[in-house]
Amino acid sequence: MSVLVDRASRVLIYGIAGNFGRFSVRDLAAYGTKPVAGLAPGRAIRDVDGVPVYASAAAACREHGANAALVYVPAPMALDAVLEVIDAGCKVIVYPGDGLPVQDAIDMRAAAREHGTVLVGPNTPGVISPGEAKLGFMPSFCYTPGTLGVISRSGSLSYEACWRLSGEGLGQTTVIGIGGDPVKGLNAAEALELLHADATTAAIVYLGEIGGSDEDAVARYAARPDAKPTAALVVGAAAPPGKKMGHAAALVGSQADSQAAKVQTLRAAGVHVAAGLPQLAAAARSALARVNK
Amino acid sequence: MSVLVDRASRVLIYGIAGNFGRFSVRDLAAYGTKPVAGLAPGRAIRDVDGVPVYASAAAACREHGANAALVYVPAPMALDAVLEVIDAGCKVIVYPGDGLPVQDAIDMRAAAREHGTVLVGPNTPGVISPGEAKLGFMPSFCYTPGTLGVISRSGSLSYEACWRLSGEGLGQTTVIGIGGDPVKGLNAAEALELLHADATTAAIVYLGEIGGSDEDAVARYAARPDAKPTAALVVGAAAPPGKKMGHAAALVGSQADSQAAKVQTLRAAGVHVAAGLPQLAAAARSALARVNK
Amino acid sequence: MLMIEHAGKALLRSHGVAVPHGQLVRETADIEQWRGPYPAALKAQVSSGGRGKAGGVARVETPDEARAAALRLFDSEFQGERPSALLIEPWLGHERELYLSIVVDGGYGGYAVLYSPNGGVDIEAQQPSVYEVGPAHNFRAHALRALLSRAERDTALVERIVAMARRLLRVATVSDALTVEINPLAVIDGKLLALDAKIARDEAAAFRHADIAQECAHRRTHEAARVARALDNNLMMVALEGEIGLISGGAGMTMAVMDMIAAAGMRPACFLDCSSNPTPAGYRLAFALLDEDPAIKAILVSIFGGGTHIDRVARTMSEIMRERRCAKPVVFRMNGNGRDAADAIMTQAGLCNHQRLEDAVAAVHALGTRA
Amino acid sequence: MLMIEHAGKALLRSHGVAVPHGQLVRETADIEQWRGPYPAALKAQVSSGGRGKAGGVARVETPDEARAAALRLFDSEFQGERPSALLIEPWLGHERELYLSIVVDGGYGGYAVLYSPNGGVDIEAQQPSVYEVGPAHNFRAHALRALLSRAERDTALVERIVAMARRLLRVATVSDALTVEINPLAVIDGKLLALDAKIARDEAAAFRHADIAQECAHRRTHEAARVARALDNNLMMVALEGEIGLISGGAGMTMAVMDMIAAAGMRPACFLDCSSNPTPAGYRLAFALLDEDPAIKAILVSIFGGGTHIDRVARTMSEIMRERRCAKPVVFRMNGNGRDAADAIMTQAGLCNHQRLEDAVAAVHALGTRA
């Protein structure tokens, strides 16, 4: 099974004529997910590799039953593009872009929630349910079907982590990149609820980093009596305080933001925390070993 | 009959401890309308003339079933106060204050519409249904029950006009002060719909002025085949162009804003337009004479 | 409050809108400071419209031409207004001139975006495309795009206009502007540049904008002294050329009485609405302002009070009449909340309070013809 | 981007928030310009916290004391930062010190208002009242009033705090601020005055705020030269004191590799994330920056590409290695979209691409110990 995306996903690609858009047309199709239509505002284009281009998301959804969207536009246009696909009725939206003003992220998130839409992003590679469907640009070969639900604040770290898990025979139900920005369409607490409700997901792997409060949400979840067993990796032990480490939210401002404090909080809640990337698969295995005990 | 207010109206007075609030406690009661509760933020007061004071509009509505509100607060606090009584569930709100930033008026209006609430104001004396109920501070003696529905952009002009109409035996169903600001909670078009739907209202009297577009809405209404007969007075013939005449919206910017242009538009739509205040009652009588013809 | 073009462009620039790099010229000698290129545009900074047609914009090729044009512009009047300054900017060649504005639309209860593919001086004659936004958070780029794609063929340009409209709407909300009008909005190498800026700020929002408060105060110092005194004391006053002084309450009622004065063949000397300061101090100032104006032959006090209780006003009037050292005749007509007590107070003070406005205007007329 | 106190207060004032009338002191001699009263407060303008505890605020009674304090403050460091300027203000007596701030709350997905009845230097120890607003249009004065009335007994003061919170929230949205913190917020004669201002602007919003864009550019000129070069070219760089250079992609992955380097007993020389500019020019600059740093003994290239296709990266790397005139050893570990083609390119260029990160780190370690 899967959350957010499945074989019935019909994808609208917003910004289909750019590099990312053109790549995803081929890449999604290769994974068995249908890119049914695209938008290329400002360009007079009829189709990209046979995928028809429309003047509006509403028309694309109406003509092709698109129910999911992948939005590749620069930050200054992002709020408008996301509002458009929300209004058009797409129920799952991935916005991978970075550099989005936090205020626009707040507005996006509020609009999505008001319409019962799940927005994943900003600053995310998207969502993949191995063997089922993908809505994003992560390297497909890293993933295999299985019983782990994965949540990550970082894109490339999630590729590396899942590549390792897959290599050790630890497949995934769904991998959700929640992104590295302070305000997220889907935050860790909400992603956890989705995986918690998914019957096929036996255990959860969380990939966190310094700064922000998502790790507290993971600890709160893990402390619940009905929580699924959870493993985690928190990166940024070597990061100096007071410096933004690439992601807008990855900054050690107070003691609670540090890698050590987050690890302590997670361990206290019963999370299997890996000391580093090389120990992640073992931590995930420990979590799985607790399933149905 | 009446629109907006009636004998079942139970009034919350926001700002009950100020001069206007204290006056309205007595004045409404004298007219048979119940001031059931009040708010006086920042003041430690238990009651005003026996009307209990609460810490929140929600508590006042819950305890006393208030369904209408009269909001007497200065402009910088007005949006917050109106949002509070909307949230508390009052379905008719009068905000008489002037000097409200237009942006706050826009937000008030949008919030009211979203909640199915009718907001009257800003910059209005309120609403009165003669012999039934009042929600405002207009001089009660000016009004008598009858069959004219009255809409006015100006407060004192509506007192004068209704005092004249009453003196000539031309009573009113409901008199609505829509206010002199550019953005109104209830505009002329919307007030017309209320009076149009009211079975007891036989004809309509509209009191307009230079600037704005409400007179166009009246003309559009009057041109409808099912329109009730309508009389009007438009003041500001002697106003020079380019100068704001007290009301934020009363300014002749373009030719269409002038008194002469508005009179022409209204007459073309079949409205009985009075040449001046002294001719208003005759115009209203002409409109009434057309009823059921 | 209309910002002068230079201030409006500075506001736009601070929000990331492209405008020409200009300089303010406060006196002709400032032309020497201009480091930009020639040809340049020299533009009179006035708040009245139709400046372009009235010769308020000059194209100058050299510093000498610039000085000559500056002298001429400083010496010109545009609808009665002398420019407070000039703006000098590079004269930019452009492919097209568009029209784009954000306005507040009372009928719709919020903001609207207006667009015309043909900007320039003759915009009044155009029928612009109108996108009714309502509250700003209702703005939808796709709705505007759909509208523009009917008015504008250049699809790449449509995207820039949509982005610009979004930006201008943000300027409107952030700065409490009632109008943000760019005309012309130039297209240069496919990009947009605001060649003019007409931004009207909401004076009611002065409590949250130090710049509006400052500018309002500054402009009052340029009003006629007595109008400034009135405004400083919360009396809404517009001075007119007439002989009948009017002390009134309520904007609509004041206009109605002005119209009746005019209908009776007289001329009102002012719009003077005291309803925002119906205190003894407010009315005393109102009388002082009208008493000292030699053009005014008689004063009509017309108040129909709701929030203003006229028994209190009557008490104030009787006091003022007792103290007053001016022989100009005053005619009263007060009605409204507290009228019975007011009538008693006036009678006791030996003053006549007319019951009907017609009677009061007739009484003034009788006086006026004698004056 | 944290605004210095003086700029933050100017922003607050422009939005109608009361702040003391202060003056900026850029050098000690500027003290002579101070026309305000004594005693005065002299405050170091630094972006680090805990200034008060660290002696960064001086109370001065006379111009002589002010000069002495200025000399001392200009010569002090606060968490390694020298003050760029000082702020001199009247020293104001007040009844109480409160704490009020607007922050962005990631968990809730929007803004939050934080209040404590006890402001001042020890706020970290307080448990403030938290009103979770979410998007700004969800602000409800009555919800905040209900919360504050539990934390604050003075009902008249509660109203002022509610109004101030509404104003500060507007400042946050209008200026794209992530934090607007007033600590202390003084109560003087029952009124509120912002004695300090900590305002953090959102750098991502620079495209719509000329002041953010300018300040970001200005601060880069104060960064170490090589960090400035990196940032100017869209490479996210944080310089560290270590000997292992790291060229990486993705913030989380970069930190994971840094942690592995540290776990292996080495020290990373930098956080250097090239994912925003994964072009030949970007990677060339990354190499140039690390090659010229004598402290760096070896370079690890670690990229797991999704959006960045690593066949293209591999092509770039083989070119750079061919051109490069620096003997520092480089270890590669690239994986992700396009990995098969990438492996072929690397092999053809005679370069080793490690399959596992552990192997790459071990290879670096082997080099590092030799270095």
mmCIF file of N, CA, C and O in Angstrom, chain A residues 20 23 76 99-104 106 109-110 137 139 141-142 154 156-157 159-160 163-164 182-183 187 209 235-238 240 244-247 278, chain D residues 104 106-107 109 111 135 173 176 178 202 204 207-208 238 240 249-253 256 258-259 271 304-307 309 333 335-337 339 355 357-358:
data_model
loop_
_atom_site.group_PDB
_atom_site.id
_atom_site.type_symbol
_atom_site.label_atom_id
_atom_site.label_comp_id
_atom_site.label_asym_id
_atom_site.label_seq_id
_atom_site.Cartn_x
_atom_site.Cartn_y
_atom_site.Cartn_z
ATOM 1 N N PHE A 20 13.571 20.535 -15.282
ATOM 2 C CA PHE A 20 12.967 19.608 -14.333
ATOM 3 C C PHE A 20 11.689 19.014 -14.889
ATOM 4 O O PHE A 20 11.439 17.818 -14.760
ATOM 5 N N PHE A 23 12.442 16.415 -17.613
ATOM 6 C CA PHE A 23 12.981 15.209 -16.991
ATOM 7 C C PHE A 23 11.858 14.394 -16.368
ATOM 8 O O PHE A 23 11.756 13.175 -16.557
ATOM 9 N N PRO A 76 9.322 33.307 -6.661
ATOM 10 C CA PRO A 76 8.381 34.429 -6.720
ATOM 11 C C PRO A 76 7.033 34.069 -7.337
ATOM 12 O O PRO A 76 6.052 34.756 -7.107
ATOM 13 N N GLY A 99 14.118 28.534 -1.467
ATOM 14 C CA GLY A 99 14.178 29.995 -1.476
ATOM 15 C C GLY A 99 12.811 30.650 -1.422
ATOM 16 O O GLY A 99 12.640 31.799 -1.821
ATOM 17 N N LEU A 100 11.811 29.936 -0.936
ATOM 18 C CA LEU A 100 10.464 30.498 -0.850
ATOM 19 C C LEU A 100 10.350 31.363 0.411
ATOM 20 O O LEU A 100 10.708 30.909 1.504
ATOM 21 N N PRO A 101 9.835 32.609 0.286
ATOM 22 C CA PRO A 101 9.599 33.389 1.514
ATOM 23 C C PRO A 101 8.674 32.632 2.463
ATOM 24 O O PRO A 101 7.698 32.010 2.021
ATOM 25 N N VAL A 102 9.013 32.687 3.730
ATOM 26 C CA VAL A 102 8.232 31.945 4.722
ATOM 27 C C VAL A 102 6.769 32.375 4.708
ATOM 28 O O VAL A 102 5.867 31.555 4.873
ATOM 29 N N GLN A 103 6.527 33.670 4.488
ATOM 30 C CA GLN A 103 5.153 34.151 4.449
ATOM 31 C C GLN A 103 4.355 33.479 3.331
ATOM 32 O O GLN A 103 3.178 33.172 3.501
ATOM 33 N N ASP A 104 5.003 33.223 2.208
ATOM 34 C CA ASP A 104 4.313 32.545 1.110
ATOM 35 C C ASP A 104 4.068 31.081 1.465
ATOM 36 O O ASP A 104 3.048 30.502 1.091
ATOM 37 N N ILE A 106 3.494 30.037 4.463
ATOM 38 C CA ILE A 106 2.359 30.091 5.396
ATOM 39 C C ILE A 106 1.050 30.179 4.617
ATOM 40 O O ILE A 106 0.086 29.461 4.906
ATOM 41 N N ARG A 109 0.310 26.859 2.734
ATOM 42 C CA ARG A 109 -0.120 25.823 3.674
ATOM 43 C C ARG A 109 -1.562 26.056 4.110
ATOM 44 O O ARG A 109 -2.384 25.133 4.128
ATOM 45 N N ALA A 110 -1.877 27.312 4.427
ATOM 46 C CA ALA A 110 -3.234 27.627 4.886
ATOM 47 C C ALA A 110 -4.250 27.338 3.787
ATOM 48 O O ALA A 110 -5.312 26.768 4.045
ATOM 49 N N PHE A 137 11.443 13.966 -8.011
ATOM 50 C CA PHE A 137 12.588 13.725 -8.902
ATOM 51 C C PHE A 137 13.690 12.914 -8.226
ATOM 52 O O PHE A 137 14.842 12.937 -8.657
ATOM 53 N N PRO A 139 16.068 9.730 -7.223
ATOM 54 C CA PRO A 139 16.556 8.644 -8.090
ATOM 55 C C PRO A 139 15.808 7.347 -7.780
ATOM 56 O O PRO A 139 15.924 6.812 -6.672
ATOM 57 N N PHE A 141 16.141 4.277 -8.448
ATOM 58 C CA PHE A 141 16.831 3.015 -8.136
ATOM 59 C C PHE A 141 17.126 2.863 -6.652
ATOM 60 O O PHE A 141 17.499 1.788 -6.198
ATOM 61 N N CYS A 142 17.022 3.954 -5.883
ATOM 62 C CA CYS A 142 17.320 3.880 -4.454
ATOM 63 C C CYS A 142 16.246 3.148 -3.667
ATOM 64 O O CYS A 142 16.464 2.788 -2.506
ATOM 65 N N SER A 154 15.602 16.263 4.467
ATOM 66 C CA SER A 154 16.616 16.531 3.451
ATOM 67 C C SER A 154 16.459 15.607 2.265
ATOM 68 O O SER A 154 16.250 14.396 2.439
ATOM 69 N N SER A 156 18.746 14.823 -0.566
ATOM 70 C CA SER A 156 19.826 13.901 -0.902
ATOM 71 C C SER A 156 20.093 12.908 0.227
ATOM 72 O O SER A 156 20.429 11.740 -0.025
ATOM 73 N N LEU A 157 19.909 13.330 1.465
ATOM 74 C CA LEU A 157 20.085 12.391 2.569
ATOM 75 C C LEU A 157 19.073 11.245 2.476
ATOM 76 O O LEU A 157 19.391 10.096 2.800
ATOM 77 N N TYR A 159 17.861 10.021 -0.319
ATOM 78 C CA TYR A 159 18.287 9.077 -1.381
ATOM 79 C C TYR A 159 19.316 8.120 -0.799
ATOM 80 O O TYR A 159 19.234 6.894 -0.952
ATOM 81 N N GLU A 160 20.329 8.716 -0.175
ATOM 82 C CA GLU A 160 21.416 7.919 0.394
ATOM 83 C C GLU A 160 20.860 6.906 1.404
ATOM 84 O O GLU A 160 21.211 5.719 1.380
ATOM 85 N N TRP A 163 18.749 4.209 -0.301
ATOM 86 C CA TRP A 163 19.643 3.345 -1.085
ATOM 87 C C TRP A 163 20.298 2.311 -0.162
ATOM 88 O O TRP A 163 20.388 1.136 -0.484
ATOM 89 N N ARG A 164 20.705 2.785 1.015
ATOM 90 C CA ARG A 164 21.300 1.875 1.995
ATOM 91 C C ARG A 164 20.263 0.878 2.520
ATOM 92 O O ARG A 164 20.535 -0.323 2.614
ATOM 93 N N PRO A 182 11.372 26.209 7.353
ATOM 94 C CA PRO A 182 10.739 26.291 8.675
ATOM 95 C C PRO A 182 9.239 25.989 8.637
ATOM 96 O O PRO A 182 8.731 25.319 9.514
ATOM 97 N N VAL A 183 8.546 26.505 7.619
ATOM 98 C CA VAL A 183 7.113 26.250 7.513
ATOM 99 C C VAL A 183 6.880 25.341 6.320
ATOM 100 O O VAL A 183 7.268 25.644 5.203
ATOM 101 N N ASN A 187 4.105 18.844 7.704
ATOM 102 C CA ASN A 187 5.220 18.774 8.648
ATOM 103 C C ASN A 187 5.387 17.357 9.194
ATOM 104 O O ASN A 187 4.631 16.441 8.829
ATOM 105 N N GLU A 209 17.479 16.771 11.221
ATOM 106 C CA GLU A 209 18.690 17.581 11.282
ATOM 107 C C GLU A 209 18.533 18.628 12.380
ATOM 108 O O GLU A 209 17.488 18.708 13.045
ATOM 109 N N VAL A 235 21.274 14.562 11.617
ATOM 110 C CA VAL A 235 22.591 15.009 11.163
ATOM 111 C C VAL A 235 22.856 16.437 11.626
ATOM 112 O O VAL A 235 21.937 17.183 11.963
ATOM 113 N N GLY A 236 24.128 16.820 11.635
ATOM 114 C CA GLY A 236 24.507 18.170 12.013
ATOM 115 C C GLY A 236 25.292 18.228 13.310
ATOM 116 O O GLY A 236 25.447 19.307 13.889
ATOM 117 N N ALA A 237 25.821 17.059 13.777
ATOM 118 C CA ALA A 237 26.631 17.056 14.998
ATOM 119 C C ALA A 237 27.843 17.960 14.826
ATOM 120 O O ALA A 237 28.285 18.627 15.763
ATOM 121 N N ALA A 238 28.383 18.003 13.607
ATOM 122 C CA ALA A 238 29.603 18.778 13.368
ATOM 123 C C ALA A 238 29.324 20.221 12.965
ATOM 124 O O ALA A 238 30.244 20.977 12.652
ATOM 125 N N PRO A 240 28.538 24.133 13.403
ATOM 126 C CA PRO A 240 28.761 25.127 14.452
ATOM 127 C C PRO A 240 27.464 25.858 14.794
ATOM 128 O O PRO A 240 26.579 25.961 13.948
ATOM 129 N N LYS A 244 23.558 29.090 9.515
ATOM 130 C CA LYS A 244 22.544 28.379 8.743
ATOM 131 C C LYS A 244 23.230 27.385 7.834
ATOM 132 O O LYS A 244 24.067 27.766 7.016
ATOM 133 N N MET A 245 22.868 26.090 7.978
ATOM 134 C CA MET A 245 23.522 25.060 7.186
ATOM 135 C C MET A 245 22.660 24.739 5.961
ATOM 136 O O MET A 245 21.995 23.704 5.895
ATOM 137 N N GLY A 246 22.670 25.630 4.996
ATOM 138 C CA GLY A 246 21.957 25.394 3.737
ATOM 139 C C GLY A 246 20.462 25.522 3.866
ATOM 140 O O GLY A 246 19.866 26.448 3.323
ATOM 141 N N HIS A 247 19.807 24.646 4.585
ATOM 142 C CA HIS A 247 18.364 24.740 4.792
ATOM 143 C C HIS A 247 18.022 25.921 5.692
ATOM 144 O O HIS A 247 18.713 26.176 6.684
ATOM 145 N N PRO A 278 26.169 5.175 8.676
ATOM 146 C CA PRO A 278 26.519 3.749 8.609
ATOM 147 C C PRO A 278 25.697 2.883 9.553
ATOM 148 O O PRO A 278 25.559 1.680 9.329
ATOM 149 N N VAL D 104 7.766 33.021 13.930
ATOM 150 C CA VAL D 104 7.195 32.025 13.028
ATOM 151 C C VAL D 104 7.337 30.667 13.693
ATOM 152 O O VAL D 104 8.410 30.299 14.160
ATOM 153 N N GLY D 106 7.042 26.850 13.180
ATOM 154 C CA GLY D 106 6.989 25.812 12.162
ATOM 155 C C GLY D 106 5.980 24.728 12.470
ATOM 156 O O GLY D 106 5.290 24.244 11.590
ATOM 157 N N GLY D 107 5.880 24.351 13.735
ATOM 158 C CA GLY D 107 4.963 23.278 14.103
ATOM 159 C C GLY D 107 3.523 23.637 13.797
ATOM 160 O O GLY D 107 2.730 22.794 13.374
ATOM 161 N N GLY D 109 2.722 26.139 11.652
ATOM 162 C CA GLY D 109 2.596 26.584 10.270
ATOM 163 C C GLY D 109 2.231 28.033 10.113
ATOM 164 O O GLY D 109 1.525 28.395 9.180
ATOM 165 N N TYR D 111 2.354 32.261 12.240
ATOM 166 C CA TYR D 111 2.870 33.167 13.254
ATOM 167 C C TYR D 111 2.342 32.792 14.629
ATOM 168 O O TYR D 111 1.287 32.167 14.763
ATOM 169 N N PRO D 135 -1.730 31.697 9.837
ATOM 170 C CA PRO D 135 -1.641 32.816 8.892
ATOM 171 C C PRO D 135 -2.149 34.089 9.561
ATOM 172 O O PRO D 135 -3.050 34.040 10.401
ATOM 173 N N THR D 173 4.337 40.839 8.724
ATOM 174 C CA THR D 173 3.878 40.455 7.392
ATOM 175 C C THR D 173 4.315 41.470 6.346
ATOM 176 O O THR D 173 4.795 41.095 5.285
ATOM 177 N N ASP D 176 8.088 41.147 5.823
ATOM 178 C CA ASP D 176 8.611 39.782 5.741
ATOM 179 C C ASP D 176 9.626 39.523 6.855
ATOM 180 O O ASP D 176 10.789 39.184 6.594
ATOM 181 N N LEU D 178 10.671 37.320 10.239
ATOM 182 C CA LEU D 178 10.444 36.009 10.858
ATOM 183 C C LEU D 178 10.360 36.137 12.374
ATOM 184 O O LEU D 178 9.789 35.276 13.043
ATOM 185 N N ASP D 202 13.311 37.927 6.453
ATOM 186 C CA ASP D 202 13.409 36.707 5.667
ATOM 187 C C ASP D 202 14.223 36.999 4.400
ATOM 188 O O ASP D 202 13.752 37.693 3.504
ATOM 189 N N ALA D 204 14.831 35.195 1.970
ATOM 190 C CA ALA D 204 14.186 34.674 0.762
ATOM 191 C C ALA D 204 13.235 35.693 0.149
ATOM 192 O O ALA D 204 12.871 35.583 -1.011
ATOM 193 N N PHE D 207 13.571 39.498 -3.011
ATOM 194 C CA PHE D 207 13.102 39.912 -4.344
ATOM 195 C C PHE D 207 11.983 40.946 -4.268
ATOM 196 O O PHE D 207 11.711 41.622 -5.253
ATOM 197 N N ARG D 208 11.322 41.057 -3.120
ATOM 198 C CA ARG D 208 10.272 42.068 -3.011
ATOM 199 C C ARG D 208 10.571 43.119 -1.951
ATOM 200 O O ARG D 208 9.675 43.881 -1.574
ATOM 201 N N VAL D 238 29.764 27.583 4.618
ATOM 202 C CA VAL D 238 30.097 27.985 5.974
ATOM 203 C C VAL D 238 31.524 27.506 6.218
ATOM 204 O O VAL D 238 31.803 26.303 6.082
ATOM 205 N N LEU D 240 34.799 26.459 8.261
ATOM 206 C CA LEU D 240 35.062 25.836 9.562
ATOM 207 C C LEU D 240 36.563 25.685 9.724
ATOM 208 O O LEU D 240 37.331 25.849 8.770
ATOM 209 N N GLY D 249 26.425 18.146 -2.077
ATOM 210 C CA GLY D 249 25.147 18.579 -2.618
ATOM 211 C C GLY D 249 24.038 18.234 -1.653
ATOM 212 O O GLY D 249 23.939 17.091 -1.195
ATOM 213 N N GLY D 250 23.222 19.203 -1.307
ATOM 214 C CA GLY D 250 22.120 18.957 -0.382
ATOM 215 C C GLY D 250 22.545 19.220 1.042
ATOM 216 O O GLY D 250 23.597 18.739 1.491
ATOM 217 N N ALA D 251 21.735 19.985 1.771
ATOM 218 C CA ALA D 251 22.125 20.396 3.111
ATOM 219 C C ALA D 251 22.242 19.209 4.065
ATOM 220 O O ALA D 251 23.240 19.051 4.773
ATOM 221 N N GLY D 252 21.233 18.343 4.073
ATOM 222 C CA GLY D 252 21.236 17.228 5.019
ATOM 223 C C GLY D 252 22.375 16.274 4.738
ATOM 224 O O GLY D 252 23.084 15.819 5.655
ATOM 225 N N MET D 253 22.563 15.963 3.447
ATOM 226 C CA MET D 253 23.625 15.031 3.068
ATOM 227 C C MET D 253 24.985 15.624 3.401
ATOM 228 O O MET D 253 25.891 14.917 3.857
ATOM 229 N N ALA D 256 25.519 15.153 6.979
ATOM 230 C CA ALA D 256 25.763 13.738 7.281
ATOM 231 C C ALA D 256 27.222 13.385 6.995
ATOM 232 O O ALA D 256 27.865 12.672 7.775
ATOM 233 N N MET D 258 29.770 15.540 6.874
ATOM 234 C CA MET D 258 30.579 16.228 7.880
ATOM 235 C C MET D 258 30.644 15.394 9.156
ATOM 236 O O MET D 258 31.712 15.233 9.774
ATOM 237 N N ASP D 259 29.501 14.873 9.561
ATOM 238 C CA ASP D 259 29.456 14.055 10.776
ATOM 239 C C ASP D 259 30.308 12.801 10.623
ATOM 240 O O ASP D 259 30.989 12.370 11.569
ATOM 241 N N PHE D 271 31.255 23.626 5.385
ATOM 242 C CA PHE D 271 29.980 23.163 4.836
ATOM 243 C C PHE D 271 29.932 23.833 3.465
ATOM 244 O O PHE D 271 29.999 25.059 3.375
ATOM 245 N N PHE D 304 24.985 12.977 -3.941
ATOM 246 C CA PHE D 304 23.957 11.987 -4.255
ATOM 247 C C PHE D 304 22.861 12.760 -4.960
ATOM 248 O O PHE D 304 22.066 13.444 -4.331
ATOM 249 N N GLY D 305 22.848 12.657 -6.264
ATOM 250 C CA GLY D 305 22.040 13.579 -7.048
ATOM 251 C C GLY D 305 20.642 13.096 -7.376
ATOM 252 O O GLY D 305 20.451 11.945 -7.786
ATOM 253 N N GLY D 306 19.683 13.951 -7.218
ATOM 254 C CA GLY D 306 18.309 13.721 -7.669
ATOM 255 C C GLY D 306 18.035 14.698 -8.788
ATOM 256 O O GLY D 306 18.135 14.371 -9.968
ATOM 257 N N GLY D 307 17.766 15.947 -8.416
ATOM 258 C CA GLY D 307 17.627 17.011 -9.398
ATOM 259 C C GLY D 307 18.942 17.252 -10.129
ATOM 260 O O GLY D 307 18.969 17.557 -11.326
ATOM 261 N N HIS D 309 21.818 15.837 -11.971
ATOM 262 C CA HIS D 309 22.114 14.562 -12.639
ATOM 263 C C HIS D 309 23.615 14.346 -12.630
ATOM 264 O O HIS D 309 24.368 15.151 -13.173
ATOM 265 N N ARG D 333 32.911 10.480 -4.451
ATOM 266 C CA ARG D 333 31.826 9.525 -4.229
ATOM 267 C C ARG D 333 30.559 10.199 -4.734
ATOM 268 O O ARG D 333 30.030 11.087 -4.102
ATOM 269 N N ASN D 335 26.701 9.477 -6.606
ATOM 270 C CA ASN D 335 25.661 8.483 -6.829
ATOM 271 C C ASN D 335 24.388 9.258 -7.169
ATOM 272 O O ASN D 335 24.325 10.471 -7.009
ATOM 273 N N GLY D 336 23.392 8.548 -7.669
ATOM 274 C CA GLY D 336 22.120 9.209 -7.936
ATOM 275 C C GLY D 336 21.700 9.091 -9.379
ATOM 276 O O GLY D 336 22.203 8.224 -10.125
ATOM 277 N N ASN D 337 20.766 9.963 -9.789
ATOM 278 C CA ASN D 337 20.264 9.944 -11.162
ATOM 279 C C ASN D 337 21.427 10.073 -12.152
ATOM 280 O O ASN D 337 22.209 11.013 -12.064
ATOM 281 N N ARG D 339 23.770 7.597 -12.630
ATOM 282 C CA ARG D 339 25.008 7.049 -12.036
ATOM 283 C C ARG D 339 25.760 6.104 -12.983
ATOM 284 O O ARG D 339 26.976 6.033 -12.937
ATOM 285 N N GLN D 355 31.981 3.574 -4.487
ATOM 286 C CA GLN D 355 30.580 3.192 -4.460
ATOM 287 C C GLN D 355 29.940 3.556 -3.132
ATOM 288 O O GLN D 355 28.817 4.001 -3.085
ATOM 289 N N LEU D 357 30.020 5.553 0.655
ATOM 290 C CA LEU D 357 30.543 6.726 1.334
ATOM 291 C C LEU D 357 31.615 6.329 2.346
ATOM 292 O O LEU D 357 32.638 7.019 2.504
ATOM 293 N N GLU D 358 31.370 5.211 3.037
ATOM 294 C CA GLU D 358 32.336 4.754 4.025
ATOM 295 C C GLU D 358 33.719 4.569 3.377
ATOM 296 O O GLU D 358 34.743 4.920 3.971
#
